[in-house]
XYZ file of N, CA and C in Angstrom:
696
model
N 176.365 -36.620 206.841
C 176.611 -37.940 207.416
C 177.602 -37.860 208.579
N 178.662 -37.055 208.394
C 179.652 -36.904 209.449
C 179.048 -36.247 210.684
N 178.116 -35.328 210.435
C 177.452 -34.644 211.557
C 176.653 -35.642 212.374
N 175.930 -36.534 211.697
C 175.131 -37.549 212.384
C 176.026 -38.483 213.175
N 177.131 -38.892 212.577
C 178.069 -39.783 213.265
C 178.640 -39.121 214.515
N 178.929 -37.838 214.417
C 179.464 -37.098 215.561
C 178.436 -37.014 216.688
N 177.178 -36.763 216.309
C 176.113 -36.710 217.307
C 175.930 -38.064 217.980
N 175.996 -39.127 217.202
C 175.860 -40.475 217.750
C 177.005 -40.777 218.710
N 178.207 -40.366 218.342
C 179.367 -40.585 219.210
C 179.231 -39.822 220.524
N 178.769 -38.576 220.432
C 178.586 -37.763 221.634
C 177.505 -38.347 222.533
N 176.418 -38.814 221.911
C 175.327 -39.423 222.683
C 175.817 -40.681 223.400
N 176.576 -41.511 222.686
C 177.103 -42.748 223.281
C 178.034 -42.437 224.446
N 178.808 -41.371 224.307
C 179.726 -40.972 225.368
C 178.975 -40.586 226.636
N 177.931 -39.772 226.478
C 177.131 -39.351 227.632
C 176.412 -40.545 228.255
N 175.854 -41.421 227.400
C 175.137 -42.602 227.898
C 176.066 -43.499 228.703
N 177.293 -43.653 228.246
C 178.268 -44.491 228.947
C 178.617 -43.898 230.311
N 178.731 -42.577 230.370
C 179.045 -41.913 231.635
C 177.900 -42.099 232.634
N 176.674 -41.913 232.168
C 175.514 -42.037 233.051
C 175.261 -43.480 233.458
N 175.742 -44.427 232.637
C 175.459 -45.833 232.900
C 176.312 -46.474 233.981
N 177.375 -45.816 234.399
C 178.238 -46.372 235.445
C 177.588 -46.204 236.813
N 177.607 -47.250 237.622
C 176.925 -47.233 238.921
C 177.467 -46.147 239.848
N 178.759 -46.070 239.994
C 179.349 -45.097 240.913
C 179.062 -43.671 240.468
N 179.188 -43.433 239.161
C 178.921 -42.089 238.656
C 177.444 -41.716 238.810
N 176.566 -42.696 238.603
C 175.132 -42.410 238.742
C 174.782 -42.081 240.198
N 175.437 -42.741 241.160
C 175.197 -42.451 242.576
C 175.672 -41.042 242.914
N 176.835 -40.678 242.376
C 177.361 -39.329 242.605
C 176.404 -38.279 242.048
N 175.920 -38.495 240.837
C 174.983 -37.555 240.215
C 173.695 -37.455 241.016
N 173.217 -38.592 241.513
C 171.978 -38.616 242.311
C 172.146 -37.780 243.573
N 173.296 -37.916 244.234
C 173.537 -37.171 245.466
C 173.714 -35.672 245.218
N 174.116 -35.311 244.014
C 174.287 -33.898 243.686
C 172.970 -33.212 243.321
N 171.883 -33.977 243.288
C 170.581 -33.394 242.961
C 170.059 -32.431 244.018
N 170.709 -32.372 245.163
C 170.249 -31.417 246.177
C 170.692 -29.995 245.855
N 171.465 -29.837 244.751
C 171.850 -28.510 244.304
C 173.082 -27.941 244.985
N 173.641 -28.680 245.940
C 174.821 -28.199 246.645
C 176.109 -28.730 246.011
N 177.242 -28.165 246.407
C 178.546 -28.584 245.897
C 179.256 -29.419 246.964
N 179.970 -30.447 246.520
C 180.653 -31.349 247.442
C 182.090 -31.588 246.992
N 182.930 -31.952 247.944
C 184.315 -32.302 247.621
C 184.366 -33.731 247.099
N 185.495 -34.083 246.486
C 185.679 -35.441 245.975
C 185.616 -36.455 247.116
N 186.132 -36.072 248.265
C 186.116 -36.970 249.427
C 184.683 -37.286 249.859
N 183.838 -36.256 249.901
C 182.443 -36.445 250.295
C 181.693 -37.297 249.276
N 181.962 -37.068 247.999
C 181.277 -37.820 246.953
C 181.780 -39.260 246.892
N 183.058 -39.469 247.212
C 183.596 -40.828 247.269
C 182.897 -41.629 248.370
N 182.678 -40.977 249.504
C 181.988 -41.641 250.616
C 180.544 -41.966 250.253
N 179.888 -41.067 249.530
C 178.489 -41.288 249.168
C 178.337 -42.475 248.227
N 179.342 -42.698 247.375
C 179.299 -43.800 246.414
C 180.026 -45.036 246.912
N 180.613 -44.937 248.117
C 181.342 -46.057 248.730
C 182.486 -46.534 247.838
N 183.271 -45.580 247.332
C 184.424 -45.902 246.496
C 185.639 -45.137 247.019
N 186.810 -45.476 246.510
C 188.027 -44.812 246.960
C 188.092 -43.386 246.421
N 188.896 -42.569 247.047
C 189.065 -41.185 246.610
C 189.656 -41.135 245.205
N 190.607 -42.021 244.928
C 191.230 -42.049 243.605
C 190.203 -42.395 242.527
N 189.351 -43.378 242.825
C 188.311 -43.770 241.875
C 187.321 -42.627 241.655
N 186.930 -41.968 242.756
C 185.990 -40.854 242.652
C 186.584 -39.727 241.819
N 187.869 -39.446 242.006
C 188.535 -38.376 241.260
C 188.510 -38.662 239.760
N 188.714 -39.931 239.394
C 188.677 -40.314 237.978
C 187.272 -40.122 237.403
N 186.262 -40.534 238.178
C 184.875 -40.376 237.730
C 184.517 -38.897 237.581
N 184.924 -38.090 238.546
C 184.603 -36.660 238.521
C 185.280 -35.959 237.350
N 186.493 -36.402 237.013
C 187.207 -35.828 235.881
C 186.449 -36.088 234.581
N 185.933 -37.320 234.435
C 185.185 -37.670 233.225
C 183.886 -36.869 233.123
N 183.190 -36.725 234.247
C 181.915 -36.005 234.226
C 182.105 -34.508 234.022
N 183.202 -33.988 234.536
C 183.505 -32.571 234.328
C 183.865 -32.316 232.864
N 184.640 -33.230 232.278
C 185.028 -33.103 230.871
C 183.814 -33.181 229.952
N 182.795 -33.945 230.381
C 181.576 -34.096 229.582
C 180.570 -32.979 229.858
N 180.976 -31.994 230.655
C 180.122 -30.834 230.991
C 178.877 -31.220 231.780
N 178.954 -32.322 232.515
C 177.862 -32.702 233.410
C 178.043 -32.043 234.775
N 179.290 -31.779 235.127
C 179.617 -31.152 236.409
C 180.481 -29.926 236.188
N 180.444 -29.038 237.159
C 181.389 -27.926 237.196
C 182.174 -28.036 238.497
N 183.356 -27.478 238.521
C 184.190 -27.537 239.718
C 184.663 -26.138 240.072
N 184.672 -25.860 241.358
C 185.104 -24.546 241.852
C 186.099 -24.741 242.978
N 187.222 -24.048 242.895
C 188.257 -24.162 243.916
C 188.081 -23.088 244.964
N 188.112 -23.498 246.231
C 187.998 -22.551 247.337
C 188.970 -22.993 248.423
N 190.000 -22.203 248.621
C 191.022 -22.604 249.577
C 191.754 -23.846 249.094
N 191.848 -24.847 249.967
C 192.532 -26.093 249.608
C 191.606 -27.100 248.942
N 190.315 -26.791 248.905
C 189.345 -27.761 248.413
C 188.780 -27.414 247.047
N 188.367 -28.439 246.338
C 187.680 -28.286 245.055
C 186.264 -28.831 245.229
N 185.283 -28.054 244.853
C 183.889 -28.428 245.049
C 183.207 -28.707 243.708
N 182.496 -29.827 243.661
C 181.816 -30.249 242.432
C 180.303 -30.110 242.592
N 179.650 -29.705 241.502
C 178.190 -29.635 241.498
C 177.686 -29.862 240.078
N 176.383 -30.101 239.931
C 175.805 -30.295 238.610
C 175.999 -29.034 237.778
N 176.266 -29.213 236.498
C 176.596 -28.084 235.640
C 175.447 -27.105 235.486
N 174.221 -27.618 235.419
C 173.070 -26.738 235.211
C 171.770 -27.474 235.498
N 170.679 -26.762 235.378
C 169.366 -27.326 235.652
C 168.992 -28.426 234.663
N 169.479 -28.319 233.415
C 169.163 -29.314 232.397
C 169.731 -30.689 232.782
N 170.943 -30.703 233.328
C 171.539 -31.970 233.780
C 170.712 -32.567 234.919
N 170.296 -31.710 235.842
C 169.471 -32.172 236.967
C 168.160 -32.768 236.471
N 167.572 -32.144 235.462
C 166.300 -32.622 234.926
C 166.454 -34.008 234.310
N 167.582 -34.236 233.626
C 167.834 -35.547 233.023
C 167.965 -36.615 234.102
N 168.716 -36.309 235.169
C 168.921 -37.279 236.250
C 167.611 -37.603 236.942
N 166.817 -36.589 237.240
C 165.526 -36.807 237.895
C 164.587 -37.600 236.993
N 164.590 -37.305 235.701
C 163.720 -38.008 234.761
C 164.108 -39.476 234.637
N 165.403 -39.764 234.691
C 165.866 -41.149 234.613
C 165.322 -41.980 235.768
N 165.117 -41.323 236.896
C 164.616 -42.037 238.073
C 163.191 -42.538 237.875
N 162.490 -42.007 236.886
C 161.115 -42.460 236.632
C 161.075 -43.901 236.147
N 162.240 -44.444 235.787
C 162.303 -45.833 235.340
C 162.517 -46.803 236.499
N 162.757 -46.295 237.690
C 163.122 -47.141 238.823
C 162.101 -48.228 239.118
N 160.820 -47.890 239.100
C 159.805 -48.838 239.533
C 159.137 -49.612 238.396
N 159.738 -49.638 237.208
C 159.166 -50.435 236.128
C 159.446 -51.907 236.396
N 158.426 -52.761 236.257
C 158.627 -54.170 236.564
C 159.348 -54.886 235.438
N 159.600 -56.174 235.615
C 160.431 -56.926 234.679
C 159.825 -57.027 233.289
N 158.511 -56.913 233.172
C 157.862 -57.011 231.858
C 157.707 -55.655 231.174
N 158.124 -54.585 231.862
C 158.044 -53.240 231.317
C 156.628 -52.865 230.863
N 155.634 -53.296 231.596
C 154.258 -53.004 231.233
C 153.551 -52.180 232.304
N 153.684 -52.594 233.526
C 152.962 -51.941 234.606
C 153.915 -51.163 235.496
N 153.629 -49.900 235.715
C 154.469 -49.069 236.571
C 153.950 -49.112 237.997
N 154.829 -49.433 238.920
C 154.459 -49.491 240.328
C 154.834 -48.176 240.995
N 153.959 -47.648 241.788
C 154.242 -46.395 242.491
C 155.125 -46.661 243.693
N 156.201 -45.891 243.879
C 157.050 -46.056 245.050
C 156.260 -45.816 246.332
N 156.650 -46.501 247.397
C 155.962 -46.353 248.675
C 156.117 -44.923 249.195
N 155.011 -44.351 249.680
C 155.048 -42.986 250.185
C 155.809 -42.919 251.496
N 156.788 -42.044 251.556
C 157.534 -41.793 252.790
C 157.936 -40.321 252.791
N 158.722 -39.915 253.774
C 159.087 -38.502 253.885
C 159.802 -37.998 252.628
N 160.642 -38.868 252.025
C 161.421 -38.453 250.868
C 160.549 -38.307 249.627
N 159.642 -39.253 249.404
C 158.780 -39.166 248.228
C 157.672 -38.139 248.429
N 157.375 -37.784 249.679
C 156.321 -36.787 249.926
C 156.800 -35.371 249.624
N 157.953 -35.018 250.106
C 158.444 -33.646 249.903
C 159.963 -33.640 249.906
N 160.535 -33.173 248.788
C 161.988 -33.112 248.657
C 162.331 -32.026 247.649
N 163.597 -31.710 247.568
C 164.049 -30.785 246.540
C 164.560 -31.586 245.354
N 164.378 -31.029 244.171
C 164.930 -31.587 242.937
C 165.813 -30.494 242.364
N 167.081 -30.555 242.667
C 168.043 -29.517 242.305
C 167.669 -28.224 243.033
N 166.935 -27.309 242.396
C 166.624 -26.039 243.048
C 165.131 -25.760 243.117
N 164.307 -26.814 242.987
C 162.862 -26.610 243.064
C 162.212 -27.732 243.880
N 160.942 -27.550 244.199
C 160.213 -28.479 245.051
C 159.703 -29.673 244.248
N 159.847 -30.872 244.819
C 159.408 -32.097 244.149
C 158.685 -32.996 245.134
N 158.338 -34.191 244.672
C 157.587 -35.128 245.504
C 156.095 -34.833 245.446
N 155.343 -35.499 246.293
C 153.892 -35.332 246.303
C 153.498 -33.877 246.557
N 154.230 -33.213 247.450
C 153.933 -31.815 247.759
C 154.175 -30.927 246.540
N 155.269 -31.163 245.819
C 155.569 -30.375 244.635
C 154.513 -30.533 243.555
N 154.030 -31.764 243.377
C 152.992 -32.027 242.375
C 151.667 -31.389 242.794
N 151.322 -31.507 244.078
C 150.070 -30.918 244.566
C 150.093 -29.389 244.427
N 151.241 -28.785 244.694
C 151.370 -27.343 244.563
C 151.180 -26.922 243.103
N 151.823 -27.637 242.188
C 151.704 -27.332 240.761
C 150.271 -27.508 240.284
N 149.630 -28.592 240.697
C 148.245 -28.852 240.315
C 147.326 -27.750 240.823
N 147.568 -27.287 242.029
C 146.754 -26.228 242.610
C 146.948 -24.906 241.869
N 148.176 -24.622 241.453
C 148.446 -23.413 240.675
C 147.698 -23.455 239.341
N 147.607 -24.645 238.758
C 146.863 -24.821 237.507
C 145.361 -24.686 237.750
N 144.864 -25.351 238.795
C 143.430 -25.328 239.095
C 142.927 -23.922 239.401
N 143.794 -23.123 240.019
C 143.418 -21.749 240.358
C 143.732 -20.764 239.236
N 144.133 -21.300 238.069
C 144.423 -20.501 236.874
C 145.488 -19.435 237.132
N 146.459 -19.801 237.972
C 147.599 -18.935 238.232
C 148.659 -19.185 237.162
N 148.783 -20.441 236.770
C 149.632 -20.808 235.643
C 148.804 -21.651 234.683
N 149.306 -21.805 233.466
C 148.636 -22.657 232.490
C 149.700 -23.414 231.701
N 149.310 -24.545 231.137
C 150.244 -25.355 230.362
C 150.363 -24.796 228.953
N 151.593 -24.684 228.488
C 151.865 -24.227 227.129
C 152.920 -25.154 226.537
N 152.463 -26.223 225.865
C 153.390 -27.233 225.377
C 153.986 -27.977 226.552
N 155.307 -27.954 226.676
C 155.976 -28.566 227.818
C 156.405 -27.514 228.835
N 155.905 -26.318 228.638
C 156.242 -25.212 229.529
C 155.008 -24.795 230.332
N 155.244 -23.942 231.326
C 154.154 -23.305 232.060
C 154.216 -21.810 231.786
N 153.058 -21.198 231.598
C 152.977 -19.749 231.427
C 152.152 -19.178 232.575
N 152.494 -17.995 233.007
C 151.767 -17.341 234.098
C 150.638 -16.508 233.495
N 149.457 -16.649 234.041
C 148.306 -15.891 233.555
C 148.350 -14.455 234.093
N 147.468 -13.630 233.588
C 147.385 -12.245 234.075
C 147.020 -12.232 235.557
N 146.064 -13.071 235.930
C 145.707 -13.194 237.341
C 146.886 -13.738 238.135
N 147.630 -14.670 237.508
C 148.779 -15.267 238.175
C 149.863 -14.263 238.509
N 150.079 -13.297 237.614
C 151.090 -12.265 237.879
C 150.738 -11.493 239.149
N 149.466 -11.177 239.321
C 149.020 -10.467 240.520
C 149.195 -11.349 241.752
N 148.870 -12.632 241.599
C 148.978 -13.573 242.722
C 150.427 -13.690 243.184
N 151.331 -13.871 242.226
C 152.749 -14.001 242.578
C 153.274 -12.706 243.186
N 152.819 -11.566 242.676
C 153.248 -10.275 243.222
C 152.861 -10.151 244.698
N 151.673 -10.639 245.039
C 151.188 -10.541 246.413
C 152.034 -11.369 247.387
N 152.587 -12.477 246.924
C 153.399 -13.303 247.827
C 154.881 -12.932 247.759
N 155.227 -11.978 246.861
C 156.604 -11.494 246.829
C 157.466 -12.050 245.721
N 156.846 -12.547 244.642
C 157.604 -13.075 243.505
C 157.407 -12.141 242.309
N 158.515 -11.595 241.810
C 158.478 -10.674 240.680
C 158.641 -11.471 239.385
N 157.554 -11.705 238.685
C 157.567 -12.519 237.473
C 158.457 -11.915 236.395
N 158.387 -10.605 236.214
C 159.158 -9.953 235.148
C 160.664 -10.093 235.382
N 161.089 -10.020 236.620
C 162.516 -10.185 236.931
C 162.967 -11.610 236.642
N 162.117 -12.575 236.985
C 162.449 -13.981 236.751
C 162.554 -14.270 235.263
N 161.687 -13.654 234.462
C 161.698 -13.879 233.021
C 162.972 -13.364 232.362
N 163.682 -12.465 233.015
C 164.914 -11.901 232.453
C 166.116 -12.824 232.670
N 165.971 -13.835 233.504
C 167.093 -14.723 233.792
C 167.406 -15.595 232.580
N 168.676 -15.894 232.403
C 169.124 -16.671 231.246
C 168.993 -18.171 231.517
N 167.770 -18.603 231.676
C 167.472 -20.020 231.877
C 166.001 -20.236 231.595
N 165.580 -21.487 231.597
C 164.169 -21.792 231.376
C 163.320 -21.068 232.419
N 162.234 -20.449 231.985
C 161.369 -19.727 232.915
C 160.585 -20.691 233.791
N 159.821 -21.582 233.161
C 159.029 -22.553 233.918
C 158.692 -23.718 232.994
N 159.163 -24.904 233.348
C 158.874 -26.061 232.504
C 158.419 -27.254 233.338
N 157.827 -28.219 232.659
C 157.351 -29.431 233.312
C 158.523 -30.346 233.618
N 158.586 -30.833 234.839
C 159.616 -31.781 235.251
C 158.887 -33.020 235.767
N 159.111 -34.160 235.132
C 158.412 -35.382 235.521
C 158.913 -35.870 236.869
N 158.016 -35.953 237.831
C 158.359 -36.382 239.179
C 158.464 -37.903 239.214
N 159.626 -38.435 239.584
C 159.844 -39.881 239.475
C 158.985 -40.681 240.445
N 158.628 -40.113 241.580
C 157.830 -40.874 242.546
C 156.338 -40.718 242.317
N 155.903 -39.567 241.794
C 154.483 -39.313 241.576
C 154.032 -39.630 240.154
N 154.978 -39.703 239.219
C 154.689 -39.940 237.804
C 153.826 -38.830 237.204
N 153.907 -37.656 237.795
C 153.212 -36.481 237.292
C 154.210 -35.328 237.272
N 153.830 -34.231 236.665
C 154.763 -33.119 236.536
C 154.691 -32.158 237.717
N 155.866 -31.660 238.085
C 155.930 -30.518 238.993
C 156.639 -29.384 238.250
N 156.591 -28.196 238.799
C 157.120 -27.025 238.104
C 158.604 -26.824 238.408
N 159.383 -26.662 237.337
C 160.823 -26.456 237.468
C 161.200 -25.166 236.741
N 162.490 -24.908 236.634
C 162.940 -23.678 235.992
C 163.073 -22.538 236.985
N 163.258 -21.342 236.468
C 163.476 -20.172 237.325
C 162.291 -19.906 238.246
N 161.076 -20.133 237.747
C 159.893 -19.904 238.580
C 159.813 -20.924 239.710
N 160.098 -22.178 239.408
C 160.094 -23.214 240.438
C 161.138 -22.942 241.509
N 162.310 -22.476 241.065
C 163.382 -22.151 242.013
C 162.987 -20.977 242.907
N 162.348 -19.976 242.321
C 161.926 -18.801 243.092
C 160.851 -19.157 244.110
N 159.955 -20.068 243.725
C 158.914 -20.516 244.652
C 159.518 -21.228 245.850
N 160.471 -22.127 245.585
C 161.124 -22.853 246.681
C 161.859 -21.886 247.596
N 162.589 -20.952 246.994
C 163.342 -19.959 247.777
C 162.410 -19.137 248.655
N 161.280 -18.714 248.101
C 160.322 -17.910 248.863
C 159.707 -18.714 250.009
N 159.346 -19.969 249.735
C 158.709 -20.798 250.755
C 159.646 -21.080 251.924
N 160.937 -21.190 251.623
C 161.927 -21.383 252.694
C 162.123 -20.080 253.461
N 162.232 -18.968 252.715
C 162.436 -17.648 253.336
C 161.290 -17.275 254.262
N 160.061 -17.602 253.863
C 158.884 -17.267 254.664
C 158.546 -18.342 255.690
N 159.399 -19.375 255.773
C 159.237 -20.471 256.728
C 157.937 -21.257 256.479
N 157.579 -21.404 255.190
C 156.457 -22.271 254.850
C 156.930 -23.722 254.842
N 158.170 -23.902 254.412
C 158.786 -25.223 254.464
C 160.193 -25.079 255.022
N 160.726 -26.189 255.536
C 162.086 -26.195 256.070
C 162.832 -27.402 255.531
N 164.117 -27.205 255.289
C 164.963 -28.304 254.829
C 165.443 -29.126 256.020
N 165.517 -30.439 255.827
C 166.101 -31.298 256.840
C 167.608 -31.322 256.646
N 168.337 -31.340 257.732
C 169.798 -31.295 257.677
C 170.364 -32.478 256.902
N 171.329 -32.196 256.034
C 172.035 -33.218 255.262
C 171.099 -34.128 254.479
N 170.064 -33.554 253.911
C 169.079 -34.336 253.172
C 168.377 -33.464 252.145
N 167.795 -34.109 251.131
C 166.974 -33.388 250.163
C 165.535 -33.281 250.655
N 165.240 -33.928 251.762
C 163.874 -33.892 252.296
C 163.551 -32.513 252.860
N 162.288 -32.115 252.708
C 161.788 -30.893 253.323
C 160.476 -31.233 254.019
N 160.068 -30.390 254.935
C 158.767 -30.601 255.572
C 158.041 -29.269 255.664
N 156.737 -29.327 255.568
C 155.928 -28.115 255.597
C 155.621 -27.732 257.035
N 155.710 -26.458 257.331
C 155.464 -25.968 258.684
C 153.975 -25.678 258.877
N 153.593 -25.395 260.116
C 152.197 -25.031 260.390
C 151.840 -23.737 259.665
N 152.817 -22.815 259.587
C 152.604 -21.565 258.851
C 152.365 -21.864 257.374
N 153.154 -22.774 256.829
C 153.013 -23.139 255.432
C 151.659 -23.750 255.127
N 151.179 -24.590 256.033
C 149.869 -25.220 255.831
C 148.757 -24.165 255.791
N 148.865 -23.189 256.680
C 147.858 -22.123 256.733
C 147.920 -21.263 255.472
N 149.131 -20.888 255.059
C 149.299 -20.029 253.887
C 148.799 -20.720 252.615
N 149.120 -21.990 252.447
C 148.697 -22.712 251.243
C 147.185 -22.926 251.231
N 146.616 -23.078 252.393
C 145.161 -23.212 252.482
C 144.485 -21.890 252.122
N 145.001 -20.799 252.677
C 144.402 -19.482 252.445
C 144.606 -18.983 251.017
N 145.771 -19.238 250.450
C 146.127 -18.666 249.151
C 145.736 -19.557 247.966
N 145.709 -20.889 248.212
C 145.443 -21.817 247.105
C 144.333 -22.814 247.400
N 143.753 -22.699 248.612
C 142.757 -23.684 249.062
C 143.343 -25.085 248.978
N 144.620 -25.200 249.314
C 145.336 -26.452 249.239
C 145.460 -27.070 250.627
N 144.876 -28.245 250.798
C 144.921 -28.964 252.076
C 146.174 -29.840 252.123
N 146.989 -29.669 253.151
C 148.191 -30.474 253.317
C 148.049 -31.335 254.581
């Protein structure tokens, strides 16, 4: 009984932290996977530095954020991929109407089309890429996870992704992440992060300055067409 009460107390504590408007804005802005100072996060939430510092202290104590000191500055970022997944999943409630019956799709724009979700690709492009990987039997669904097929291992090897090395990392290999704008899953975890890193390195996609938005290059369109028969 005491164990259940403790779990309920911990859950209520986390829910209260996530429920604050200023803290939720800070968490949303940290979804780009980068670290920011308290001053930068205060500006993003339109609150005072003192208020931001109090919020950051609470989130750090709750293990939602980590902080790293470099020189005179302290930089805050999301504690791990699991926290990012929770924040992104919460956004799927944004477009529910007042009767909680019909879900409205957010209007398509540059942000909903292609963006990063912590350390992996999201938006319409992220979902289309994941769907194409499934259709080409490069990956397959296994519960709430994705598994790479035998053919998929060869495919990833050809583009420069070492599946065996990724599997050794101490984190989720590849799991379903519900895309808040598409209402479908895109691929997250170590494999999703490696795909995003490779696509940026090979100039298939480029990040927009000071934004989570990304855009696909002409090279990227050609490569995705040739390798996955994916029209962008």
